[in-house]
Structure formats: C-alpha cells, structure tokens
Short mmCIF file of C-alpha atoms in Angstrom, two decimals:
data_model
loop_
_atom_site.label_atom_id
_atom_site.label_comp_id
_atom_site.label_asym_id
_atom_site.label_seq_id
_atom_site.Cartn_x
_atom_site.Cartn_y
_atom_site.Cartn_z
CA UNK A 94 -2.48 0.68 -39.14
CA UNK A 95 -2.18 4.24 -40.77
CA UNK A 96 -1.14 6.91 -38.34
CA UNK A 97 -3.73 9.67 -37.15
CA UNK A 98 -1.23 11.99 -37.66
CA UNK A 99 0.23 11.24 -41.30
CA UNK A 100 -1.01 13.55 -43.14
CA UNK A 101 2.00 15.77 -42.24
CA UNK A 102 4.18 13.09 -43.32
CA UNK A 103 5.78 12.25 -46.47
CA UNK A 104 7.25 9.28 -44.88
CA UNK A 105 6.33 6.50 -42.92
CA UNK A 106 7.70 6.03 -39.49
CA UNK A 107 10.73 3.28 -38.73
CA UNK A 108 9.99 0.31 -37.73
CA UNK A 109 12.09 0.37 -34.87
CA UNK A 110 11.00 3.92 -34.52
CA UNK A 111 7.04 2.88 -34.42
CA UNK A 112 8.17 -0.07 -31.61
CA UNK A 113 10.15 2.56 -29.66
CA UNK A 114 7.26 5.40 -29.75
CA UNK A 115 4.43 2.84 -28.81
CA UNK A 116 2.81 2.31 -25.88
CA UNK A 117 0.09 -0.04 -26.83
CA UNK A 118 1.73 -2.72 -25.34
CA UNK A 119 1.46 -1.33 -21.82
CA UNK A 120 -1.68 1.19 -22.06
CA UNK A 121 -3.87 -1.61 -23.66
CA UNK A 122 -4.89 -2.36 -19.79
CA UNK A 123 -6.93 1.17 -19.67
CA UNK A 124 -9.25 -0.13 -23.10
CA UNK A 125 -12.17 0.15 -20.42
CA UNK A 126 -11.20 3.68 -19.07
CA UNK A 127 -11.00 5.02 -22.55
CA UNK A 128 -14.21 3.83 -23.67
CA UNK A 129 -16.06 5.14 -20.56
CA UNK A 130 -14.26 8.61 -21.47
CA UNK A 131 -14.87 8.76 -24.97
CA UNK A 132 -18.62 7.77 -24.20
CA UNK A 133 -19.32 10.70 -21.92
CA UNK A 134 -17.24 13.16 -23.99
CA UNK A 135 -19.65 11.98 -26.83
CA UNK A 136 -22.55 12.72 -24.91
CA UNK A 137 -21.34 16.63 -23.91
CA UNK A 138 -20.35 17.07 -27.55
CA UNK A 139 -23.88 15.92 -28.45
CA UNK A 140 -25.19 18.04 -25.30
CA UNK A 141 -23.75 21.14 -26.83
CA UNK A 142 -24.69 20.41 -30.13
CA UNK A 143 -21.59 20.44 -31.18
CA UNK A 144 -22.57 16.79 -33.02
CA UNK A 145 -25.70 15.53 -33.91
CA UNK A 146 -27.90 13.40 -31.25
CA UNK A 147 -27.93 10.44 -34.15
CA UNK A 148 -24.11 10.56 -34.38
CA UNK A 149 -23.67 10.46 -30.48
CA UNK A 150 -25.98 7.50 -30.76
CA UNK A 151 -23.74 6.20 -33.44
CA UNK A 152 -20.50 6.69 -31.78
CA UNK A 153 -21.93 5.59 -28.08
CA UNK A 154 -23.43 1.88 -29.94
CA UNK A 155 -20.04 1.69 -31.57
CA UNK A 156 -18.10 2.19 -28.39
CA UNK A 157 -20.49 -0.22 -26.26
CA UNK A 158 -20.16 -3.05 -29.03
CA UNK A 159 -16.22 -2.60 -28.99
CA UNK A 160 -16.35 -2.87 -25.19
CA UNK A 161 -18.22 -5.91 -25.04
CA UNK A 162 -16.26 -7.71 -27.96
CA UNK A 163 -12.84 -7.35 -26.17
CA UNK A 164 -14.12 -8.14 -22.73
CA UNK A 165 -15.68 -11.63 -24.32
CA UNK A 166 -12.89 -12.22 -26.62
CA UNK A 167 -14.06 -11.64 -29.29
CA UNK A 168 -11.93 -8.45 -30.67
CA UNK A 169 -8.25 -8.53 -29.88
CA UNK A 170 -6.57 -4.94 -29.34
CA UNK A 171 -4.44 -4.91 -32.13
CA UNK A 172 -0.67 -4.41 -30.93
CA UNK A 173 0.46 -2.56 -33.76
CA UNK A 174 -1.71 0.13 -32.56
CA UNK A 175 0.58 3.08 -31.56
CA UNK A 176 -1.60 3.33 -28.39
CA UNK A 177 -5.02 2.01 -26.90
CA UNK A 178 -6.72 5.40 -28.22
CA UNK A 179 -6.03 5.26 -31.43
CA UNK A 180 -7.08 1.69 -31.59
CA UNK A 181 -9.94 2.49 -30.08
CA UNK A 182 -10.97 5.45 -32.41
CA UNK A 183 -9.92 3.22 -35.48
CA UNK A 184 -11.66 0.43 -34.35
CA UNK A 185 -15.10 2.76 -33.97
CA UNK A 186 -14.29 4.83 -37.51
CA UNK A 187 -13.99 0.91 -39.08
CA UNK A 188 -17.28 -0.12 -37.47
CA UNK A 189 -19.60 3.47 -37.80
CA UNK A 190 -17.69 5.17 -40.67
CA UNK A 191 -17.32 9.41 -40.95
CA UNK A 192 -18.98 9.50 -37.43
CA UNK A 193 -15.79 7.65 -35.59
CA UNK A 194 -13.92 10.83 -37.11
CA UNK A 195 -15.66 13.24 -35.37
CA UNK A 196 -15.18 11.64 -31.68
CA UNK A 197 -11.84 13.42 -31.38
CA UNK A 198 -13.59 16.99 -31.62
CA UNK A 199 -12.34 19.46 -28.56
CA UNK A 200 -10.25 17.19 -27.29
CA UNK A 201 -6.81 15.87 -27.78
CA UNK A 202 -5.10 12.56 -26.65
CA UNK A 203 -2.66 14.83 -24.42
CA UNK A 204 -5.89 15.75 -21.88
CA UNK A 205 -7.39 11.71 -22.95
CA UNK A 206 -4.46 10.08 -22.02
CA UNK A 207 -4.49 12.42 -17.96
CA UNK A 208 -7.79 11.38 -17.73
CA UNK A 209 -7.50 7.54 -18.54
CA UNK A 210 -4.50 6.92 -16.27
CA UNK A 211 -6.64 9.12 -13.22
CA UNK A 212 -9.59 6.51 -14.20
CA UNK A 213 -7.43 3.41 -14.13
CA UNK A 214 -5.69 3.92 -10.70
CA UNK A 215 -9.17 5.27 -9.38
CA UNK A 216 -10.51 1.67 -9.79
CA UNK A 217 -7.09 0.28 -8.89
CA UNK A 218 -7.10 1.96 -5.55
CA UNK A 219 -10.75 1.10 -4.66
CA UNK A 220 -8.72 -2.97 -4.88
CA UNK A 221 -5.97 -2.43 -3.42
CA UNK A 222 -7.66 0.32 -0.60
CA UNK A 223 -10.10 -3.67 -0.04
CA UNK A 224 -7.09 -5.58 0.34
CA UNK A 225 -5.58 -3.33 2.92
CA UNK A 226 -8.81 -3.66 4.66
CA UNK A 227 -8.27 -7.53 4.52
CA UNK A 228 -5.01 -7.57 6.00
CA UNK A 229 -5.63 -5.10 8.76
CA UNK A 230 -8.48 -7.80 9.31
CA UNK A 231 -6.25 -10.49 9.54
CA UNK A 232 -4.15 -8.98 11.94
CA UNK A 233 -6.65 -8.03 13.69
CA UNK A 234 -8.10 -11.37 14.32
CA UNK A 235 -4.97 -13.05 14.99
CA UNK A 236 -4.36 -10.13 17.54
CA UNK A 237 -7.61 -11.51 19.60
CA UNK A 238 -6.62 -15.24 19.20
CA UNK A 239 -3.20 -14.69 20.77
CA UNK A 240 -4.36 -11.48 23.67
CA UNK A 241 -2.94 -13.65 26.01
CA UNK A 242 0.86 -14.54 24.30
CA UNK A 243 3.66 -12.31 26.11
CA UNK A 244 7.00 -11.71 24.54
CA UNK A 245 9.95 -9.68 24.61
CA UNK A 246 9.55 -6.13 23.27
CA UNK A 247 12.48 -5.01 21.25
CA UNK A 248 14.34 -2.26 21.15
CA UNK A 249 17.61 -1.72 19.04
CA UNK A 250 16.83 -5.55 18.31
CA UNK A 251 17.86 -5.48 22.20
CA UNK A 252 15.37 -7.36 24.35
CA UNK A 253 13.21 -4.48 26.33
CA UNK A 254 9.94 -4.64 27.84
CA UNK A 255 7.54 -7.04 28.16
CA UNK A 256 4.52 -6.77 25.88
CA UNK A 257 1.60 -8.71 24.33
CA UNK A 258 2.01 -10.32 20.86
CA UNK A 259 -1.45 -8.45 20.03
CA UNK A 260 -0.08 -5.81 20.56
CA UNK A 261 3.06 -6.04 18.77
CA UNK A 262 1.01 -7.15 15.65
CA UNK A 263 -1.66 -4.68 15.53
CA UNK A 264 1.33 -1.69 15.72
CA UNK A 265 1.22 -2.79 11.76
CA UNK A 266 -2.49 -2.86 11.51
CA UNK A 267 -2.43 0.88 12.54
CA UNK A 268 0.56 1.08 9.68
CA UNK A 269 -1.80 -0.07 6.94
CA UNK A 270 -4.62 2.59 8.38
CA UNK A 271 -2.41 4.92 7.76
CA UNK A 272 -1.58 3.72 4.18
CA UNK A 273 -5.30 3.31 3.36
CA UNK A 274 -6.22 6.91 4.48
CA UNK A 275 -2.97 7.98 2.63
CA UNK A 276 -3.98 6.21 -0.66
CA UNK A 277 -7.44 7.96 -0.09
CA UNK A 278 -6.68 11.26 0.33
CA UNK A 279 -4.71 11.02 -2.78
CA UNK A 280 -7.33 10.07 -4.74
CA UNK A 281 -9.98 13.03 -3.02
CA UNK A 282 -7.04 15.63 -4.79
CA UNK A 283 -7.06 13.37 -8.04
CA UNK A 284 -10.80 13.57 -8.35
CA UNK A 285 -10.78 17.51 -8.12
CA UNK A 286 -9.37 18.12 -11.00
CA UNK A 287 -11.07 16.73 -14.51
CA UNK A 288 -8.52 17.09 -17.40
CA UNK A 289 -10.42 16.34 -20.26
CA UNK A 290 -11.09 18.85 -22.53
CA UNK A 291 -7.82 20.94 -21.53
CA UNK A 292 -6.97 19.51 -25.24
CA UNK A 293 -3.32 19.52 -26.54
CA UNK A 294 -2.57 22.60 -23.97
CA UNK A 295 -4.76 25.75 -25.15
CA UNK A 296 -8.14 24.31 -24.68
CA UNK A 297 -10.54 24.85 -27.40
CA UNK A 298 -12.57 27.09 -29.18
CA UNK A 299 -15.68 24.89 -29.00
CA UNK A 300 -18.49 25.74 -26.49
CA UNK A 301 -17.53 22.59 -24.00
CA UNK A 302 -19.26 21.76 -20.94
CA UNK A 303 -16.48 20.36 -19.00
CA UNK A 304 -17.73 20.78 -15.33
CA UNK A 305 -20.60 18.05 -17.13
CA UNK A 306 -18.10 15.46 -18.72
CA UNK A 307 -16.35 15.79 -15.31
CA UNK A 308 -19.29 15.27 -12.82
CA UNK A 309 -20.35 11.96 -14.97
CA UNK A 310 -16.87 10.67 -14.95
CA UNK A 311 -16.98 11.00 -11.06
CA UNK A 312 -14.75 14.35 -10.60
CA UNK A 313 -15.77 17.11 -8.19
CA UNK A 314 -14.15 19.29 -10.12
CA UNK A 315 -12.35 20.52 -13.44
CA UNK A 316 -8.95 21.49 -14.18
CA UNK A 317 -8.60 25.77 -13.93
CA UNK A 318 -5.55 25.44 -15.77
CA UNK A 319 -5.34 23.81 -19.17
CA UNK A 320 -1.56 23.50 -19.40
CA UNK A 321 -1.68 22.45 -15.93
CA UNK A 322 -4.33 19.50 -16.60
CA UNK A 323 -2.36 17.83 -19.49
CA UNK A 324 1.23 17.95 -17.49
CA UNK A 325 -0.17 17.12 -14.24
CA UNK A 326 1.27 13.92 -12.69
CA UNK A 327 1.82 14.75 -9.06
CA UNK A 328 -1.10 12.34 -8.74
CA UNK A 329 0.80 9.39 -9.60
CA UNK A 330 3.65 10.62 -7.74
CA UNK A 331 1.74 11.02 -4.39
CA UNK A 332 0.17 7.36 -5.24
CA UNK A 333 3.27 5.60 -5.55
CA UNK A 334 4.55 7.42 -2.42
CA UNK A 335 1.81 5.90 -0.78
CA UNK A 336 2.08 2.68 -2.26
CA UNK A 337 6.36 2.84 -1.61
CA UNK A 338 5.29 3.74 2.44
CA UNK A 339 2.40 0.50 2.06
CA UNK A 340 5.63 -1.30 1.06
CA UNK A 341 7.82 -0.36 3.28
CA UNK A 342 5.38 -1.22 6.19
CA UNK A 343 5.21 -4.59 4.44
CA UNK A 344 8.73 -4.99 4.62
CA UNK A 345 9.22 -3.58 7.81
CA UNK A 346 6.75 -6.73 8.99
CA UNK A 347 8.11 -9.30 6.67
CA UNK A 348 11.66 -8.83 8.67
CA UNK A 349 10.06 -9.42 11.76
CA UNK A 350 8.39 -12.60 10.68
CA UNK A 351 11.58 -13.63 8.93
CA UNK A 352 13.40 -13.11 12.11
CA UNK A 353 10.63 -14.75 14.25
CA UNK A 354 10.01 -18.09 12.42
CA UNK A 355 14.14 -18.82 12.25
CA UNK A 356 15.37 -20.89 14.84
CA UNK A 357 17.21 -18.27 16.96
CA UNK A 358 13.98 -16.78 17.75
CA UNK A 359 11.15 -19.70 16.70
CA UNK A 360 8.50 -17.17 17.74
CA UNK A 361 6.46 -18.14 14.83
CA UNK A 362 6.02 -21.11 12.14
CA UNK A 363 4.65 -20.04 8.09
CA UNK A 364 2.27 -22.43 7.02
CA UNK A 365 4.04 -24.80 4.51
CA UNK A 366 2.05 -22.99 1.56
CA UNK A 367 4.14 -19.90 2.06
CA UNK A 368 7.36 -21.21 2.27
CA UNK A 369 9.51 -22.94 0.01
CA UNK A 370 12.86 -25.81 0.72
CA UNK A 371 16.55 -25.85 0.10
CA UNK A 372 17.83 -28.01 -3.05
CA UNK A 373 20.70 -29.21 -0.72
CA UNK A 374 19.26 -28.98 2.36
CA UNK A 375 16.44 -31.24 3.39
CA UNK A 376 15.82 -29.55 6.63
CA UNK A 377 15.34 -26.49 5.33
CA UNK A 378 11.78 -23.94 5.24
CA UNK A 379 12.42 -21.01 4.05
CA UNK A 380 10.19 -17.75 4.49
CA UNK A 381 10.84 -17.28 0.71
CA UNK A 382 7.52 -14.91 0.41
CA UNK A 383 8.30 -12.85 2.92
CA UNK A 384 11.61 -12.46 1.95
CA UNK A 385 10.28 -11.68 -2.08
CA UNK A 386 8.01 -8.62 -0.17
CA UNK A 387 10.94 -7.35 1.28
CA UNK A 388 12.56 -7.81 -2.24
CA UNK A 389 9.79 -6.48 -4.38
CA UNK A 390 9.64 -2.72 -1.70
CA UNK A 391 12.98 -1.70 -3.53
CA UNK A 392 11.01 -2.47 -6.77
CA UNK A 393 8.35 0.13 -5.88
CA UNK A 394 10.85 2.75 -4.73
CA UNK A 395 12.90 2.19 -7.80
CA UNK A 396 9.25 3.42 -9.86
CA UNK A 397 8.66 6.37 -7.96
CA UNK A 398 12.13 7.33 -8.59
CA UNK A 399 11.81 6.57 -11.67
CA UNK A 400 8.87 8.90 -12.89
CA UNK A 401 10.90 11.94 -10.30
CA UNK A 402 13.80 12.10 -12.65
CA UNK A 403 11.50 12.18 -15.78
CA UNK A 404 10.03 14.99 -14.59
CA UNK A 405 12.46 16.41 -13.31
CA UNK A 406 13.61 18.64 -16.12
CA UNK A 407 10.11 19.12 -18.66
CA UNK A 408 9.38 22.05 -19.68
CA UNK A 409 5.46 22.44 -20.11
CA UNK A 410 3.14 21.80 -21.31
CA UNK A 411 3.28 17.61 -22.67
CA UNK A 412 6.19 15.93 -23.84
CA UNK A 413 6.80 12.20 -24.77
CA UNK A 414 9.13 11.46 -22.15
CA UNK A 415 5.59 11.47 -19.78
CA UNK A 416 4.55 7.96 -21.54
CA UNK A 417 7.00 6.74 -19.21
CA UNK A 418 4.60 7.47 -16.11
CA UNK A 419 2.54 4.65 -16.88
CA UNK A 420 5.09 1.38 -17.14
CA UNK A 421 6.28 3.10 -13.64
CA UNK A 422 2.87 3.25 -11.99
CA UNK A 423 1.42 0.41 -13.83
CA UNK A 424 3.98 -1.63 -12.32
CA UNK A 425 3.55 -0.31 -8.73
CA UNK A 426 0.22 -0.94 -8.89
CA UNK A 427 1.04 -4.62 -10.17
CA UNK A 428 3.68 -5.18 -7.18
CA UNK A 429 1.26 -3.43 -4.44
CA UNK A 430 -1.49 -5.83 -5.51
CA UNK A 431 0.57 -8.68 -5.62
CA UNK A 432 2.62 -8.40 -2.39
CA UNK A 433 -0.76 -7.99 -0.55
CA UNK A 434 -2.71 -10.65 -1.68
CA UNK A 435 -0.19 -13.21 -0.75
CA UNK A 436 0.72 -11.38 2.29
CA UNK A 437 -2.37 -11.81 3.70
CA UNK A 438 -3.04 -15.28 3.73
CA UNK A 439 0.45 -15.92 4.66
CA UNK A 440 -0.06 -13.81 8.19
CA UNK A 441 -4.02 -15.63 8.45
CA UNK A 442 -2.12 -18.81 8.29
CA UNK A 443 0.84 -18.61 10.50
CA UNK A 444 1.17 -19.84 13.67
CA UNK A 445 1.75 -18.34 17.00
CA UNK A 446 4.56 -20.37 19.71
CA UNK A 447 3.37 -18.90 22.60
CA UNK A 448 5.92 -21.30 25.09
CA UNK A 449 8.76 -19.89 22.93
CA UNK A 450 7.83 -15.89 23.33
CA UNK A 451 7.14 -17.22 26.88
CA UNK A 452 10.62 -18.21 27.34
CA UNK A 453 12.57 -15.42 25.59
CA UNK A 454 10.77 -13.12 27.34
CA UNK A 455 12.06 -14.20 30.87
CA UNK A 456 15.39 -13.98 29.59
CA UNK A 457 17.10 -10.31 29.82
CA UNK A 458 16.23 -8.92 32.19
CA UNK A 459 13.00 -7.45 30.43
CA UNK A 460 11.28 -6.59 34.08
CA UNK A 461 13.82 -4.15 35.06
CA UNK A 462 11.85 -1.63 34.50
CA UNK A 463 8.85 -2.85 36.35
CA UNK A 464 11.30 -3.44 39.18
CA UNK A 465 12.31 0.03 39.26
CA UNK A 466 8.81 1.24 39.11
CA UNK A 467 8.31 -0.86 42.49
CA UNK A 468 10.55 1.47 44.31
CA UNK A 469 9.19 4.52 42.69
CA UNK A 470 5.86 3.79 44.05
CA UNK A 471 7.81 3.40 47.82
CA UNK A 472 8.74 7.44 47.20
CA UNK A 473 12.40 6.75 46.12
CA UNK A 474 13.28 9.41 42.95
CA UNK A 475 13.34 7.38 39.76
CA UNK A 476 16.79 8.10 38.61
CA UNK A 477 17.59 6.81 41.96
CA UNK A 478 15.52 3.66 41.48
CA UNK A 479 17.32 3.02 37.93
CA UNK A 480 20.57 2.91 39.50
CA UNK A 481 20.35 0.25 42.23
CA UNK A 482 18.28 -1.99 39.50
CA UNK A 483 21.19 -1.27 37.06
CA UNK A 484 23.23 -2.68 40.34
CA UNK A 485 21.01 -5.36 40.74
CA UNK A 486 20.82 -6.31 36.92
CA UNK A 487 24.84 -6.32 37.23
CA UNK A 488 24.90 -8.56 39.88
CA UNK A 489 22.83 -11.34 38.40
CA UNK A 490 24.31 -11.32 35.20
CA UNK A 491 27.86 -12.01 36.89
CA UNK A 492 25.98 -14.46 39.12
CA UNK A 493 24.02 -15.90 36.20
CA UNK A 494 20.88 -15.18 37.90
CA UNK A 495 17.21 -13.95 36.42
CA UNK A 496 15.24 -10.56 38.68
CA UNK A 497 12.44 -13.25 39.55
CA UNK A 498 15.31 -15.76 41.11
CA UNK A 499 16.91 -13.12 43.04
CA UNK A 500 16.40 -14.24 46.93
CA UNK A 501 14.67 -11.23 48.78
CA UNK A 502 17.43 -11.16 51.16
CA UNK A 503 19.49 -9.87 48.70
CA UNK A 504 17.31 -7.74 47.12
CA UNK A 505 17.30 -5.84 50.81
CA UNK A 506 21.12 -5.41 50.38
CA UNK A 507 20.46 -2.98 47.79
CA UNK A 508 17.81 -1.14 49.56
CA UNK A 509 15.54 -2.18 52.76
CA UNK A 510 13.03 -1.11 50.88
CA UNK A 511 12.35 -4.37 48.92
CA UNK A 512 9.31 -6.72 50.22
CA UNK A 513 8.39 -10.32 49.13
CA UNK A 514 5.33 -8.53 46.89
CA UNK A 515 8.22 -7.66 44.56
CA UNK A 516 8.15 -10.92 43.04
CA UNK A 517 4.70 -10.28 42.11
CA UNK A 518 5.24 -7.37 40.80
CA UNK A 519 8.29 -8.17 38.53
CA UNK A 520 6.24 -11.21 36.82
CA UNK A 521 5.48 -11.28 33.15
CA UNK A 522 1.96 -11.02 33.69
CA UNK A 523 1.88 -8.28 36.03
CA UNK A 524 4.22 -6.26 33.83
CA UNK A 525 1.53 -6.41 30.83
CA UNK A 526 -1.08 -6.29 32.19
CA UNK A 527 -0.35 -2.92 35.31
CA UNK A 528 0.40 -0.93 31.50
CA UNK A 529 -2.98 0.87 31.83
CA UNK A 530 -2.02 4.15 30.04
CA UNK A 531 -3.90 4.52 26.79
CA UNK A 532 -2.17 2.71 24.19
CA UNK A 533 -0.45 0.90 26.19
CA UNK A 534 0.42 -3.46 26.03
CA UNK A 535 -2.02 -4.10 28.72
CA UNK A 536 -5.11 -5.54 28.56
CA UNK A 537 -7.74 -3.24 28.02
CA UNK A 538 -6.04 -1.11 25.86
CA UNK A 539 -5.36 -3.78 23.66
CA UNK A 540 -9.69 -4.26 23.73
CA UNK A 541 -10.11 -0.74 22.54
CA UNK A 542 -7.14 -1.23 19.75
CA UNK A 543 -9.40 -4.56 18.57
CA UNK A 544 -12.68 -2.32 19.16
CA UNK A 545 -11.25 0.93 17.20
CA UNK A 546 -9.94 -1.38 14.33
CA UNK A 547 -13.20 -3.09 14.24
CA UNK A 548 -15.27 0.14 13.83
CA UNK A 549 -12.78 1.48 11.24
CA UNK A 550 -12.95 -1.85 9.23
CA UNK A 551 -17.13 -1.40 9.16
CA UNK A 552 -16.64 2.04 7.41
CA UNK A 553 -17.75 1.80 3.85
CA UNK A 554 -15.46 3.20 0.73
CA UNK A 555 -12.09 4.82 1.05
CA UNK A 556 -12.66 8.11 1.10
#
C-alpha cells in the first residue's frame, strides 16, 4: 500500500522499518471509532461548506459500506496498512475515488488518532464500568445469603474481633464503588475536551465548527489548546490508574480467598470450574484463577508505568514514541476485562463453611475486647479494663483455657466486679450483633450496607 506521505520521498521505507513504524496490528481494534469520526468530521466539513453536500454523501455511503463489510466479514483490514486510518481513507479513496482525498481536509491523524483512542476506551469503560456493577452484585448477594456466618476479623493476619462474613465481603463491594466512580469521573474530564480538529498542532486555517463535530461525537466540550489536544494523554494515564487500583482491589480479595479455601483456614471451597489440579498430586485443588488475578495486577501496573516513562521526557507537541500509549492501555483494558469476568462467577459460585469460621473464631481470644467493654459499662476506666483482660487473656493461655470457659469464680479474682451475665456478653453472637455504631459488623448496619449497595446498583450509566 503506497504511503500518504510519499510524495516527499525518493525512497521507499525498509521493510523492517515499515514493520517497526506500524501500528496496524494493534490500532485495527478502533476501525469502528474511526469511521464514526471521520463520518461526523465529514458532515461539519460539508456543514461549513468547506465540501460539497454530494461529496459528504459520497464519503458518508463509502464509510457506512466499509463499516458494514468488516463487521460481516466481508473486508479484511489489510495488515500492511501502516495504521487503521490510513486503511480506512484508502479503502474509501478505492471505493468513491477523488472524494476519499478530500476527507483528510482540516484535520490531521495527530488530533484523529486523540480522538479515536478517547472513543475506544469511552465504550470500553461503559463494559467494564457493567461488570463492576456485576461483581459488586455478586458480593452483594452472597453478603445476604451468609448475614448470619461469624468469623474471626483479622488484623496484622492476627485473629481480632469478631465480625460477620457479610460484612467482611461487602468491605470489597464498597472497593469496586470506589473504582467505578473513579473510572467515571475519568471519563466526565475525557469527554470535556474534543481534540479533533486541533490538526497536526497549529489548527487550521479552514472555518471549522469544532464545538459541532464535538457535541455529535458525545463531548461537552472542545480542546482550548491545540498543542495541548494532540499531546494530551493524562486521560489514559488516570484510566489505567483506575484500572491498576480496580486491580489491586482484585488482588487484595483474591489473597483472602486464596488464604481462606487452603486447609489452614478452610473458610471457603471454589467451585471445581475455577480451580485447576496438581500433575503429581491427586489431592490437590488449586485456586489457580485467583492466583492468575493476583498475577495479572503486576501486569496492569507494569502498563501504566509503562506509558509514565514515555512521557516522561517529550517535548510537545506529537512525537512517535506516543504510539506506544495504545499497546499499554489496550492491554489494560484487555486484563481489566478479563480478570473481572472470571472473577465474578468464581465469587457467585463459591461456597461459604460457616462451622469452620464458627470454629476459628472461638479460638484467640477474639472477645477480649467485648470482655473489656463489660467492665467499662460497670464505670471502671478503659485502660484499666484492658489490663486485667490482658491478665486474664494471660492466664488462660498458660492454662490452655478459652474467655467463655473461664469459671466465674475466677473471673472475680481479677475484679469482684465480674457477674455470670458476662458469659453472655463475651459470646460470638452478642459480640456482632451489640456493634450498633454505623458501619459497624452488626446486624442492622450490615441491612443498610445491602440497602445502600442495592440503591447504588439501580442507578443507571456511570457517570
């Protein structure tokens, strides 16, 4: 395919210099996104007169006919292309003639190529902005089928405090809100600034509308500053921050359930679809796809790092080395997508051991809190309360005895204070369920954590 650009050139380009400078074999993914540009950038030019109404009807048949052919198979996007525009704009010359020429006018594929990648991870967002919705869902459901399931809170991987498995599993549902109002306020600053039609750098000197190309390509607003629109990428930056904190919340979880279904712990079991077996080891079931999340979060980091040091040191306004941004957030959007769609079924399907969290959870001593709280409420100073259970707590563990097995008459050997109710008071249940400050493990917080999630998960769009 003959270069847009050769008539500068006395040569043609190297081989291995053509493979090296193209980007057709990643960009052909935004073929839609192009299109859709080029179609409303043909309608302003025709708008302003600046082409004829029977060319824009030309070049908008041409672009609709090339859109349907590759989406039914019919036209393959050539991948000696040097990139998915200039495929696009030979393809359309090929079919229409002199009008596929004039396309290009007052723009330049510097300001086409900033406003295809904001158009691609727009309707990548609006997917993976759904299947954070899904997930938080999913938690959220298995949250209500397990209110009742008590085990050990952790602290320093220490057991703590007694708490609610709903409530330990919606602490990531509130995670993911975060990343899904993160992802969409990135995408409210995308959408305010419209490059097209900052051309190469210097704008042009034809009488543009661009506030009109950007309002039917869904932007509030345009770009003030034309050097500014065609160097921009802070936008995928701030995505794949978003998308490296999404992962890291994934990974954060995938531990835990990792941890939990081993048999140290055996607070959980995968379903057999999400785990995989040992070539040696026939007893094996490994959490394999959890462990692959945890994997694939230092694959996300390693893109947003990766587009940081490109731009670290460009001058303005474009420059080659920015073809790199897409492989880097092309691929973060790939290993978002990915992680969550198998994440999701893996937590819908999982099942909760109740009797185990049970058990662990009247192991260490996890009410000692509670216990101090009794005395509190009897008028004695809390720092005094925490050191005679810190007595007490020493005492069993040389005796090899639990809070809840502690006869009273011993308890009143630390302080005359203690009654028979403390045994109530120091049980599992009571310990969840007396937490009645807001946010809390008990009960009715827990309600108004399903309740808020549920109203949030109703709201329509992302931003």
């Amino acid at each position: 395919m003959e270069k847009m650009w050769a008539g500068r050139f006395q040569k043609a380009l190297d081989k291995l210099a053509d493979d090296f400078n193209s980007s057709i074999h990643f960009d052909h993914r935004m073929y839609k996104q192009d299109i859709t540009g080029s179609m409303v950038h043909a309608m302003m030019l025709s708008r302003q007169g600046i082409i004829s109404e029977n060319e824009y009807h030309e070049i908008l048949n041409g672009l609709s006919n090339i859109l349907e052919d590759i989406e039914s198979g019919k036209l393959e996007i050539d991948m000696n292309a040097e990139d998915i525009h200039m495929f696009v704009e030979s393809e359309l010359t090929k079919r229409i003639g002199i009008s596929g020429k004039k396309l290009h006018t007052a723009r330049s594929r510097n300001d086409q190529v900033a406003l295809d990648v904001r158009l691609y991870l727009g309707a990548e967002c609006e997917q993976i902005a759904a299947q954070i919705k899904k997930l938080i869902e999913v938690i959220k459901d298995k949250a209500n089928e397990n209110k009742d399931a008590i085990l050990p809170g952790y602290t320093h991987l220490q057991r703590a405090q007694p708490i609610s498995f709903a409530h330990h599993i919606l602490s990531y549902a509130f995670m993911l809100k975060r990343d899904f109002e993160r992802i969409g306020d990135a995408l409210v600053r995308m959408n305010k600034e419209c490059p097209i039609g900052s051309c190469a750098l210097a704008g042009t000197t034809y009488n543009t509308d661009r506030e009109f190309e950007a309002e039917r390509l869904g932007f509030s607003g345009i770009s003030l500053n034309s050097i500014d629109g065609v160097s921009d990428r802070d936008f995928c930056l701030e995505l794949m921050s978003a998308f490296s904190i999404l992962m890291m919340h994934l990974s954060r979880f995938s531990e835990e359930i990792i941890l939990w279904s081993s048999w140290e712990f055996k607070f959980v079991e995968l379903d057999d679809s999400y785990t995989t077996g040992s070539s040696i080891m026939p007893q094996k079931k490994n959490p394999d796809m959890a462990e692959l999340v945890r994997g694939k979060t230092g694959r996300v980091y390693g893109d947003l790092m990766s587009l940081l040091t490109t731009l670290k040191g460009l001058p303005l306004a474009y420059n080659k080395d920015m073809q790199e941004d897409k492989e880097a957030i092309f691929d973060a959007v790939d290993t978002v997508k990915m992680c969550l769609d198998v994440f999701t079924p893996m937590i819908a399907t999982m099942t909760v051991l109740k009797d185990n969290m049970y058990k662990a959870a009247g192991k260490g001593f996890i009410n000692a809190t509670d216990l101090a709280d009794y005395l509190v409420k009897k008028g004695m100073p809390f720092r005094t309360a925490y050191k005679h259970v810190g007595e007490i707590v020493g005492y069993c563990i040389k005796e090899n005895l639990i809070l809840d097995t502690l006869p009273i008459e011993k308890y009143k050997e630390f302080d005359a204070s203690f009654e028979e109710d403390l045994y109530n008071e120091i049980s599992l249940e009571t310990c969840v369920s007396k937490r009645i400050s807001a946010g809390s493990t008990g009960p009715d917080s827990v309600k108004n954590q399903i309740e808020f999630l549920t109203e949030f998960l109703n709201e329509k769009g992302i931003h």
